[in-house]
GROMACS .gro file of C-alpha atoms in nm:
model
  456
    1MET     CA    1   0.000   0.000   0.000
    2SER     CA    2   0.289   0.227   0.076
    3ASN     CA    3   0.431   0.156  -0.270
    4ASP     CA    4   0.095   0.244  -0.427
    5LEU     CA    5   0.088   0.572  -0.236
    6ASP     CA    6   0.444   0.650  -0.341
    7GLY     CA    7   0.347   0.576  -0.699
    8ASP     CA    8   0.046   0.807  -0.680
    9VAL     CA    9   0.259   1.083  -0.531
   10ASN     CA   10   0.527   1.038  -0.797
   11GLN     CA   11   0.265   1.039  -1.074
   12SER     CA   12   0.103   1.350  -0.926
   13THR     CA   13   0.441   1.521  -0.902
   14GLN     CA   14   0.518   1.430  -1.264
   15THR     CA   15   0.179   1.561  -1.377
   16ASN     CA   16   0.230   1.887  -1.189
   17THR     CA   17   0.578   1.920  -1.338
   18GLU     CA   18   0.442   1.866  -1.690
   19ALA     CA   19   0.164   2.118  -1.630
   20GLN     CA   20   0.417   2.370  -1.500
   21THR     CA   21   0.635   2.309  -1.807
   22LEU     CA   22   0.337   2.372  -2.036
   23THR     CA   23   0.256   2.690  -1.845
   24ASP     CA   24   0.616   2.808  -1.869
   25ASN     CA   25   0.622   2.730  -2.241
   26ALA     CA   26   0.296   2.919  -2.292
   27ALA     CA   27   0.436   3.212  -2.098
   28ALA     CA   28   0.750   3.200  -2.311
   29VAL     CA   29   0.552   3.243  -2.631
   30HIS     CA   30   0.561   3.611  -2.725
   31ARG     CA   31   0.209   3.725  -2.812
   32ILE     CA   32   0.193   3.964  -3.108
   33VAL     CA   33  -0.142   4.127  -3.183
   34ILE     CA   34  -0.186   4.322  -3.508
   35VAL     CA   35  -0.495   4.542  -3.532
   36GLY     CA   36  -0.587   4.615  -3.893
   37GLY     CA   37  -0.560   4.386  -4.194
   38GLY     CA   38  -0.482   4.643  -4.460
   39ALA     CA   39  -0.188   4.616  -4.698
   40GLY     CA   40   0.075   4.657  -4.427
   41GLY     CA   41  -0.097   4.472  -4.143
   42LEU     CA   42  -0.176   4.162  -4.349
   43GLU     CA   43   0.171   4.153  -4.503
   44LEU     CA   44   0.327   4.169  -4.154
   45ALA     CA   45   0.099   3.898  -4.012
   46THR     CA   46   0.175   3.673  -4.310
   47ALA     CA   47   0.554   3.718  -4.285
   48LEU     CA   48   0.556   3.658  -3.909
   49GLY     CA   49   0.332   3.354  -3.945
   50ASP     CA   50   0.542   3.202  -4.222
   51LYS     CA   51   0.884   3.253  -4.064
   52LEU     CA   52   0.854   3.283  -3.686
   53VAL     CA   53   0.538   3.110  -3.559
   54LYS     CA   54   0.666   2.764  -3.657
   55SER     CA   55   0.964   2.807  -3.424
   56GLY     CA   56   0.728   2.828  -3.127
   57ARG     CA   57   0.869   3.161  -3.010
   58ILE     CA   58   0.566   3.373  -3.100
   59SER     CA   59   0.194   3.362  -3.164
   60VAL     CA   60   0.028   3.610  -3.400
   61VAL     CA   61  -0.329   3.737  -3.386
   62LEU     CA   62  -0.473   3.961  -3.659
   63VAL     CA   63  -0.779   4.168  -3.567
   64ASP     CA   64  -1.003   4.329  -3.829
   65ARG     CA   65  -1.368   4.430  -3.835
   66SER     CA   66  -1.408   4.302  -4.192
   67SER     CA   67  -1.393   3.938  -4.299
   68THR     CA   68  -1.210   4.009  -4.626
   69HIS     CA   69  -0.911   4.207  -4.750
   70ILE     CA   70  -0.873   4.404  -5.071
   71TRP     CA   71  -0.584   4.628  -5.170
   72LYS     CA   72  -0.717   4.979  -5.104
   73PRO     CA   73  -0.574   5.142  -5.421
   74LEU     CA   74  -0.811   4.915  -5.618
   75LEU     CA   75  -1.126   5.062  -5.466
   76HIS     CA   76  -1.165   5.332  -5.734
   77GLU     CA   77  -1.180   5.055  -5.997
   78VAL     CA   78  -1.444   4.873  -5.792
   79ALA     CA   79  -1.643   5.197  -5.762
   80ALA     CA   80  -1.626   5.254  -6.137
   81GLY     CA   81  -1.739   4.898  -6.205
   82SER     CA   82  -1.425   4.810  -6.400
   83MET     CA   83  -1.320   4.551  -6.141
   84ASP     CA   84  -1.523   4.272  -5.983
   85ALA     CA   85  -1.428   4.290  -5.617
   86ASN     CA   86  -1.533   3.931  -5.549
   87SER     CA   87  -1.245   3.797  -5.755
   88HIS     CA   88  -0.986   4.015  -5.578
   89GLN     CA   89  -1.094   3.980  -5.215
   90LEU     CA   90  -0.901   3.760  -4.975
   91GLU     CA   91  -1.064   3.589  -4.679
   92TYR     CA   92  -0.874   3.664  -4.358
   93ALA     CA   93  -0.969   3.326  -4.209
   94ALA     CA   94  -0.823   3.144  -4.509
   95GLN     CA   95  -0.502   3.349  -4.508
   96ALA     CA   96  -0.466   3.280  -4.135
   97ARG     CA   97  -0.505   2.905  -4.193
   98TRP     CA   98  -0.247   2.904  -4.471
   99HIS     CA   99   0.010   3.115  -4.286
  100ARG     CA  100  -0.011   3.006  -3.919
  101PHE     CA  101  -0.168   3.310  -3.757
  102VAL     CA  102  -0.505   3.356  -3.587
  103TYR     CA  103  -0.778   3.582  -3.723
  104GLN     CA  104  -1.010   3.752  -3.473
  105PRO     CA  105  -1.306   3.942  -3.625
  106GLY     CA  106  -1.408   4.257  -3.443
  107GLU     CA  107  -1.353   4.631  -3.412
  108LEU     CA  108  -1.098   4.784  -3.175
  109GLN     CA  109  -1.283   4.947  -2.884
  110GLY     CA  110  -1.034   4.987  -2.603
  111LEU     CA  111  -0.678   4.949  -2.475
  112ASP     CA  112  -0.553   4.867  -2.124
  113ARG     CA  113  -0.179   4.932  -2.126
  114ALA     CA  114  -0.134   4.829  -1.763
  115ARG     CA  115  -0.283   4.482  -1.822
  116GLN     CA  116  -0.157   4.469  -2.183
  117THR     CA  117  -0.493   4.384  -2.335
  118ILE     CA  118  -0.712   4.525  -2.608
  119THR     CA  119  -1.090   4.509  -2.624
  120ILE     CA  120  -1.267   4.430  -2.949
  121GLY     CA  121  -1.638   4.458  -3.015
  122SER     CA  122  -1.890   4.180  -3.061
  123LEU     CA  123  -1.954   4.021  -3.400
  124ASN     CA  124  -2.315   4.007  -3.523
  125ASP     CA  125  -2.470   3.844  -3.827
  126ASP     CA  126  -2.684   4.026  -4.086
  127ASP     CA  127  -2.992   3.988  -3.864
  128GLY     CA  128  -2.817   4.145  -3.564
  129VAL     CA  129  -2.775   3.815  -3.378
  130GLU     CA  130  -2.454   3.806  -3.177
  131LEU     CA  131  -2.205   3.547  -3.302
  132LEU     CA  132  -1.906   3.644  -3.087
  133PRO     CA  133  -1.920   3.853  -2.768
  134ARG     CA  134  -1.719   4.161  -2.681
  135ARG     CA  135  -1.385   4.025  -2.566
  136GLU     CA  136  -1.029   4.101  -2.456
  137ILE     CA  137  -0.710   3.988  -2.627
  138PRO     CA  138  -0.378   3.992  -2.436
  139TYR     CA  139  -0.056   4.101  -2.603
  140ASP     CA  140   0.316   4.136  -2.544
  141THR     CA  141   0.363   4.341  -2.860
  142LEU     CA  142   0.076   4.540  -3.005
  143VAL     CA  143   0.087   4.672  -3.363
  144LEU     CA  144  -0.173   4.928  -3.476
  145SER     CA  145  -0.232   4.948  -3.852
  146ILE     CA  146  -0.599   5.042  -3.887
  147GLY     CA  147  -0.554   5.275  -4.183
  148SER     CA  148  -0.746   5.596  -4.236
  149VAL     CA  149  -1.095   5.734  -4.294
  150THR     CA  150  -1.232   6.028  -4.492
  151ASN     CA  151  -1.173   6.377  -4.355
  152PHE     CA  152  -1.474   6.597  -4.443
  153PHE     CA  153  -1.313   6.906  -4.282
  154ASN     CA  154  -1.653   7.000  -4.131
  155VAL     CA  155  -1.780   7.119  -4.470
  156PRO     CA  156  -2.160   7.161  -4.443
  157GLY     CA  157  -2.351   6.880  -4.612
  158ALA     CA  158  -2.038   6.686  -4.711
  159GLU     CA  159  -2.086   6.380  -4.492
  160LYS     CA  160  -2.459   6.362  -4.571
  161ASN     CA  161  -2.458   6.426  -4.946
  162ALA     CA  162  -2.117   6.296  -5.066
  163ILE     CA  163  -2.000   5.936  -5.088
  164SER     CA  164  -1.651   5.850  -4.970
  165ILE     CA  165  -1.465   5.544  -5.099
  166ASP     CA  166  -1.270   5.409  -4.804
  167THR     CA  167  -1.419   5.061  -4.787
  168MET     CA  168  -1.552   4.789  -5.014
  169HIS     CA  169  -1.906   4.861  -4.899
  170GLN     CA  170  -1.875   5.229  -4.995
  171ALA     CA  171  -1.721   5.147  -5.334
  172GLU     CA  172  -2.002   4.900  -5.412
  173HIS     CA  173  -2.263   5.150  -5.294
  174PHE     CA  174  -2.124   5.414  -5.530
  175ARG     CA  175  -2.113   5.169  -5.822
  176ARG     CA  176  -2.474   5.064  -5.777
  177ARG     CA  177  -2.591   5.425  -5.753
  178MET     CA  178  -2.392   5.522  -6.061
  179ILE     CA  179  -2.529   5.235  -6.272
  180GLY     CA  180  -2.882   5.315  -6.155
  181LEU     CA  181  -2.847   5.684  -6.241
  182CYS     CA  182  -2.705   5.597  -6.583
  183VAL     CA  183  -3.003   5.372  -6.658
  184ARG     CA  184  -3.246   5.645  -6.551
  185ALA     CA  185  -3.064   5.908  -6.757
  186ASP     CA  186  -3.069   5.677  -7.059
  187GLN     CA  187  -3.445   5.616  -7.030
  188ALA     CA  188  -3.520   5.986  -6.976
  189GLN     CA  189  -3.261   6.089  -7.235
  190SER     CA  190  -3.125   6.336  -6.982
  191LYS     CA  191  -2.778   6.421  -6.855
  192LEU     CA  192  -2.584   6.288  -6.556
  193ASN     CA  193  -2.345   6.506  -6.355
  194ILE     CA  194  -2.075   6.346  -6.139
  195ALA     CA  195  -1.866   6.569  -5.912
  196ILE     CA  196  -1.545   6.445  -5.751
  197ILE     CA  197  -1.420   6.665  -5.469
  198GLY     CA  198  -1.044   6.628  -5.435
  199GLY     CA  199  -0.777   6.630  -5.703
  200GLY     CA  200  -0.540   6.385  -5.538
  201ALA     CA  201  -0.457   6.041  -5.673
  202THR     CA  202  -0.791   5.888  -5.568
  203GLY     CA  203  -1.003   6.161  -5.727
  204VAL     CA  204  -0.802   6.169  -6.048
  205GLU     CA  205  -0.795   5.790  -6.090
  206LEU     CA  206  -1.167   5.762  -6.020
  207SER     CA  207  -1.251   6.030  -6.277
  208ALA     CA  208  -1.054   5.848  -6.546
  209GLU     CA  209  -1.209   5.510  -6.462
  210LEU     CA  210  -1.558   5.662  -6.469
  211ARG     CA  211  -1.497   5.807  -6.815
  212ASN     CA  212  -1.379   5.467  -6.936
  213THR     CA  213  -1.688   5.306  -6.783
  214ALA     CA  214  -1.916   5.561  -6.949
  215GLU     CA  215  -1.769   5.478  -7.289
  216ILE     CA  216  -1.842   5.109  -7.239
  217LEU     CA  217  -2.198   5.131  -7.106
  218GLY     CA  218  -2.345   5.195  -7.452
  219ALA     CA  219  -2.244   4.845  -7.555
  220TYR     CA  220  -2.458   4.699  -7.277
  221GLY     CA  221  -2.794   4.852  -7.361
  222LEU     CA  222  -2.767   5.221  -7.272
  223HIS     CA  223  -2.785   5.328  -7.635
  224HIS     CA  224  -2.934   5.675  -7.576
  225LEU     CA  225  -2.659   5.784  -7.335
  226ASP     CA  226  -2.370   5.956  -7.509
  227PRO     CA  227  -2.064   5.897  -7.284
  228HIS     CA  228  -1.918   6.244  -7.343
  229ARG     CA  229  -2.218   6.466  -7.411
  230ASP     CA  230  -2.455   6.320  -7.152
  231ILE     CA  231  -2.218   6.224  -6.867
  232ARG     CA  232  -2.029   6.520  -6.724
  233ILE     CA  233  -1.744   6.444  -6.483
  234SER     CA  234  -1.587   6.724  -6.279
  235VAL     CA  235  -1.280   6.714  -6.054
  236ILE     CA  236  -1.284   6.994  -5.796
  237GLU     CA  237  -0.954   7.086  -5.630
  238ALA     CA  238  -0.893   7.365  -5.377
  239ALA     CA  239  -0.518   7.389  -5.453
  240PRO     CA  240  -0.366   7.568  -5.756
  241ARG     CA  241  -0.317   7.232  -5.932
  242ILE     CA  242  -0.427   6.870  -5.906
  243LEU     CA  243  -0.186   6.612  -5.762
  244SER     CA  244  -0.023   6.888  -5.561
  245ALA     CA  245   0.192   6.637  -5.367
  246LEU     CA  246   0.359   6.521  -5.691
  247PRO     CA  247   0.599   6.706  -5.924
  248GLU     CA  248   0.444   6.980  -6.135
  249ARG     CA  249   0.522   6.799  -6.460
  250VAL     CA  250   0.312   6.500  -6.347
  251SER     CA  251   0.031   6.736  -6.251
  252SER     CA  252   0.031   6.929  -6.579
  253LYS     CA  253   0.049   6.614  -6.792
  254THR     CA  254  -0.235   6.456  -6.597
  255THR     CA  255  -0.447   6.769  -6.639
  256GLU     CA  256  -0.382   6.757  -7.013
  257LEU     CA  257  -0.487   6.392  -7.032
  258LEU     CA  258  -0.802   6.453  -6.828
  259ASN     CA  259  -0.898   6.743  -7.051
  260HIS     CA  260  -0.848   6.517  -7.352
  261MET     CA  261  -1.091   6.273  -7.188
  262GLU     CA  262  -1.339   6.563  -7.155
  263ILE     CA  263  -1.318   6.567  -6.776
  264ASP     CA  264  -1.358   6.915  -6.627
  265VAL     CA  265  -1.073   7.011  -6.394
  266LEU     CA  266  -1.152   7.296  -6.156
  267ILE     CA  267  -0.856   7.432  -5.957
  268ASP     CA  268  -0.847   7.698  -5.686
  269ALA     CA  269  -1.203   7.584  -5.618
  270LYS     CA  270  -1.268   7.562  -5.246
  271VAL     CA  271  -1.590   7.382  -5.156
  272SER     CA  272  -1.814   7.572  -4.914
  273GLU     CA  273  -2.111   7.334  -4.907
  274VAL     CA  274  -2.227   7.007  -5.055
  275GLN     CA  275  -2.596   7.001  -5.142
  276GLU     CA  276  -2.803   6.709  -5.263
  277HIS     CA  277  -2.773   6.805  -5.629
  278ALA     CA  278  -2.493   7.064  -5.635
  279VAL     CA  279  -2.151   7.147  -5.496
  280MET     CA  280  -2.125   7.508  -5.381
  281LEU     CA  281  -1.789   7.687  -5.414
  282ALA     CA  282  -1.648   7.962  -5.195
  283ASN     CA  283  -1.644   8.207  -5.490
  284GLY     CA  284  -2.021   8.175  -5.528
  285ASP     CA  285  -2.021   7.934  -5.824
  286SER     CA  286  -2.195   7.597  -5.813
  287VAL     CA  287  -2.125   7.267  -5.986
  288PRO     CA  288  -2.431   7.051  -6.067
  289ALA     CA  289  -2.401   6.705  -5.918
  290ASP     CA  290  -2.638   6.408  -5.932
  291LEU     CA  291  -2.365   6.202  -5.769
  292THR     CA  292  -2.091   6.347  -5.549
  293VAL     CA  293  -1.771   6.179  -5.429
  294TRP     CA  294  -1.557   6.315  -5.146
  295ALA     CA  295  -1.188   6.235  -5.201
  296ALA     CA  296  -1.037   6.549  -5.051
  297GLY     CA  297  -0.848   6.421  -4.750
  298ILE     CA  298  -0.798   6.155  -4.483
  299ARG     CA  299  -0.760   6.131  -4.109
  300ALA     CA  300  -0.702   5.851  -3.861
  301PRO     CA  301  -1.004   5.666  -3.715
  302GLN     CA  302  -1.154   5.829  -3.406
  303ILE     CA  303  -1.078   5.532  -3.179
  304LEU     CA  304  -0.706   5.612  -3.183
  305SER     CA  305  -0.775   5.938  -3.001
  306GLU     CA  306  -0.953   5.746  -2.724
  307LEU     CA  307  -0.676   5.500  -2.632
  308GLY     CA  308  -0.461   5.733  -2.423
  309LEU     CA  309  -0.181   5.737  -2.680
  310PRO     CA  310  -0.028   6.061  -2.816
  311VAL     CA  311  -0.187   6.164  -3.147
  312ASN     CA  312  -0.145   6.457  -3.387
  313ARG     CA  313  -0.414   6.690  -3.523
  314LEU     CA  314  -0.520   6.425  -3.779
  315GLY     CA  315  -0.563   6.166  -3.506
  316GLN     CA  316  -0.255   5.968  -3.611
  317VAL     CA  317  -0.056   5.794  -3.339
  318VAL     CA  318   0.276   5.973  -3.292
  319VAL     CA  319   0.564   5.723  -3.317
  320THR     CA  320   0.943   5.733  -3.309
  321GLN     CA  321   1.162   5.621  -3.600
  322SER     CA  322   1.150   5.269  -3.457
  323LEU     CA  323   0.769   5.290  -3.509
  324GLN     CA  324   0.712   5.261  -3.133
  325THR     CA  325   0.472   5.495  -2.957
  326GLU     CA  326   0.636   5.771  -2.756
  327ILE     CA  327   0.499   5.651  -2.421
  328ASP     CA  328   0.495   5.270  -2.457
  329PRO     CA  329   0.768   5.065  -2.629
  330ASN     CA  330   0.535   4.761  -2.641
  331ILE     CA  331   0.301   4.938  -2.882
  332PHE     CA  332   0.389   5.002  -3.247
  333ALA     CA  333   0.191   5.184  -3.514
  334PHE     CA  334   0.246   5.219  -3.889
  335GLY     CA  335   0.077   5.300  -4.216
  336ASP     CA  336  -0.187   5.571  -4.257
  337CYS     CA  337  -0.276   5.569  -3.886
  338ALA     CA  338   0.076   5.662  -3.769
  339ALA     CA  339   0.278   5.984  -3.780
  340CYS     CA  340   0.633   5.860  -3.837
  341PRO     CA  341   0.923   6.108  -3.864
  342TRP     CA  342   1.085   6.163  -4.205
  343PRO     CA  343   1.397   6.359  -4.105
  344GLU     CA  344   1.521   6.412  -4.462
  345LYS     CA  345   1.208   6.612  -4.545
  346ASN     CA  346   1.152   6.754  -4.195
  347SER     CA  347   0.801   6.607  -4.204
  348THR     CA  348   0.624   6.276  -4.152
  349VAL     CA  349   0.609   5.975  -4.383
  350PRO     CA  350   0.324   6.023  -4.633
  351PRO     CA  351   0.018   5.792  -4.620
  352ARG     CA  352   0.099   5.580  -4.925
  353ALA     CA  353   0.083   5.210  -4.998
  354GLN     CA  354   0.459   5.199  -5.058
  355ALA     CA  355   0.518   5.343  -4.709
  356ALA     CA  356   0.300   5.076  -4.546
  357HIS     CA  357   0.481   4.805  -4.746
  358GLN     CA  358   0.824   4.934  -4.640
  359GLN     CA  359   0.717   4.967  -4.276
  360ALA     CA  360   0.574   4.614  -4.269
  361SER     CA  361   0.909   4.478  -4.390
  362PHE     CA  362   1.091   4.694  -4.135
  363LEU     CA  363   0.869   4.575  -3.848
  364PHE     CA  364   0.925   4.210  -3.935
  365HIS     CA  365   1.299   4.253  -3.880
  366ALA     CA  366   1.249   4.486  -3.582
  367ILE     CA  367   1.029   4.231  -3.405
  368LYS     CA  368   1.293   3.963  -3.455
  369LYS     CA  369   1.546   4.193  -3.287
  370ARG     CA  370   1.297   4.265  -3.010
  371LEU     CA  371   1.261   3.893  -2.941
  372ASP     CA  372   1.640   3.869  -2.908
  373ASN     CA  373   1.651   4.175  -2.679
  374GLU     CA  374   1.857   4.366  -2.934
  375GLU     CA  375   1.839   4.738  -3.002
  376LEU     CA  376   1.577   4.824  -3.261
  377PRO     CA  377   1.684   4.989  -3.589
  378LEU     CA  378   1.543   5.318  -3.719
  379PHE     CA  379   1.300   5.319  -4.009
  380GLN     CA  380   1.427   5.500  -4.320
  381TYR     CA  381   1.156   5.579  -4.575
  382ARG     CA  382   1.259   5.559  -4.941
  383ASP     CA  383   1.036   5.756  -5.176
  384LEU     CA  384   1.024   5.545  -5.493
  385GLY     CA  385   0.800   5.790  -5.676
  386SER     CA  386   0.429   5.788  -5.752
  387LEU     CA  387   0.213   5.654  -6.031
  388VAL     CA  388  -0.141   5.758  -6.121
  389SER     CA  389  -0.362   5.528  -6.327
  390LEU     CA  390  -0.575   5.685  -6.601
  391GLY     CA  391  -0.746   5.376  -6.736
  392ARG     CA  392  -0.666   5.037  -6.882
  393PHE     CA  393  -0.378   5.145  -7.103
  394ASP     CA  394  -0.255   5.472  -6.958
  395ALA     CA  395  -0.082   5.606  -6.649
  396VAL     CA  396   0.153   5.887  -6.555
  397GLY     CA  397   0.402   5.939  -6.275
  398ASN     CA  398   0.757   5.978  -6.160
  399LEU     CA  399   1.012   5.719  -6.049
  400MET     CA  400   1.285   5.782  -5.793
  401GLY     CA  401   1.566   5.570  -5.659
  402PRO     CA  402   1.940   5.538  -5.599
  403LEU     CA  403   2.001   5.389  -5.944
  404LEU     CA  404   1.830   5.678  -6.120
  405GLY     CA  405   1.993   5.952  -5.915
  406ARG     CA  406   1.698   6.179  -5.985
  407ALA     CA  407   1.325   6.171  -6.052
  408MET     CA  408   1.229   6.032  -6.392
  409PHE     CA  409   0.896   6.118  -6.557
  410ILE     CA  410   0.713   5.827  -6.721
  411GLU     CA  411   0.375   5.789  -6.890
  412GLY     CA  412   0.173   5.561  -7.116
  413VAL     CA  413   0.177   5.184  -7.127
  414LEU     CA  414   0.508   5.154  -6.938
  415ALA     CA  415   0.372   5.360  -6.651
  416ARG     CA  416   0.054   5.150  -6.652
  417LEU     CA  417   0.254   4.825  -6.636
  418LEU     CA  418   0.457   4.958  -6.344
  419TYR     CA  419   0.136   5.065  -6.171
  420ILE     CA  420  -0.004   4.712  -6.207
  421SER     CA  421   0.324   4.568  -6.077
  422LEU     CA  422   0.272   4.746  -5.744
  423TYR     CA  423  -0.036   4.532  -5.683
  424ARG     CA  424   0.147   4.219  -5.794
  425MET     CA  425   0.422   4.296  -5.540
  426HIS     CA  426   0.155   4.306  -5.270
  427LEU     CA  427   0.022   3.969  -5.386
  428VAL     CA  428   0.372   3.820  -5.382
  429ALA     CA  429   0.411   3.932  -5.020
  430LEU     CA  430   0.086   3.752  -4.935
  431HIS     CA  431   0.103   3.440  -5.154
  432GLY     CA  432   0.452   3.398  -5.297
  433VAL     CA  433   0.562   3.412  -5.659
  434ILE     CA  434   0.413   3.087  -5.792
  435ARG     CA  435   0.064   3.141  -5.660
  436THR     CA  436   0.067   3.506  -5.768
  437CYS     CA  437   0.154   3.403  -6.125
  438ALA     CA  438  -0.127   3.146  -6.124
  439ASP     CA  439  -0.367   3.404  -5.980
  440THR     CA  440  -0.271   3.658  -6.248
  441MET     CA  441  -0.332   3.406  -6.525
  442ALA     CA  442  -0.670   3.307  -6.374
  443HIS     CA  443  -0.784   3.671  -6.363
  444TRP     CA  444  -0.672   3.725  -6.724
  445LEU     CA  445  -0.871   3.422  -6.841
  446ARG     CA  446  -1.176   3.527  -6.637
  447ARG     CA  447  -1.179   3.872  -6.796
  448LYS     CA  448  -1.198   3.708  -7.140
  449THR     CA  449  -1.543   3.570  -7.053
  450SER     CA  450  -1.674   3.858  -6.839
  451PRO     CA  451  -1.810   4.203  -6.928
  452ARG     CA  452  -1.560   4.485  -6.882
  453VAL     CA  453  -1.802   4.660  -6.646
  454LYS     CA  454  -1.986   4.495  -6.356
  455LEU     CA  455  -2.350   4.568  -6.438
  456HIS     CA  456  -2.540   4.424  -6.139
   0.00000   0.00000   0.00000
């Protein structure tokens, strides 16, 4: 009996030792939580999952309020109907399964820095039935990459009467309204006025895509609607020129191309009010508008200003050159939602896709150093230039880099191919080269049997 008791005690001791070992191992796993599955956040989660999770040193959780990802620079094509979003969306749950990270659906609602947890909201189905409750997620390293939202600058009527294109839902909403208005205008043999407020890359690219769409619609039954005479597209810009953040040569060439496409370009035109059927300008003029798009600026989501972290006037989290917040080294932020120093220009890194891509790559290496208790490097932004798409076969922009030594102006088919390659680089970061090539071929074949404009 004594031997049996000794055996039970030994077995109990072994069990307790194994449980303690499992607890220690669990505690040793560094918990990385990434909030926001945009271009940068999803690329970072994928890289960490592929290369570090398997070692057992870290776990990665990606939080996003949406169930699918799409590259944000494609949204203007979705809005114009020239791209079917369903064939370009990526399911977060599937990407998580393929690349060893965990996807948690929900919207960021709170941060407890003392307990190192975030709170995300409940998940409901289309009928409002709760699927997942409001919950907390613990972290050792928190990365904020929740992107940006439209900045209406408190212009009267803008938020109510203008559509912004920040999300897939908004882009699809605009497309359906545009197609509906085109059908009505065709039946009534009347005109359709589309006003785009903001002459940045989004506004310019959308205007060009809409003109291309208008030229195609006649082939699909809208025979009374002349694409140039009956559909007026106006780009309204408050600055002295469109694309004011880009070199003047790019701006002037783009203006010339838009004029050739019979798109009205209004500069030095500050918007004072957005009405239901007109855009009012500060000089007293008005621009008729059956459909109005607001593409005049961005700001960080409001939640970032409620977390107790330092933010700038646009609501962006203020970070150091290591992309860590100024008051908590365990919290990083990057992409559109972060204000990262750019010492060479005495400003902050611009909210561009290339910046998010570079910062995601930087953070992958920085997190590896953090795990090894090494000093973190400083992020150095490299401006590679900018490209603006003006339709299926045209683009304009400037390239920059150490090999060129200076900015080089490019346009036409070459610029368009380089513009497309930016998206392919994003796909390579998510899927690898082989799958990206197969995906590209599949999309090319699908377009051969699909209408060039999504009509439903």
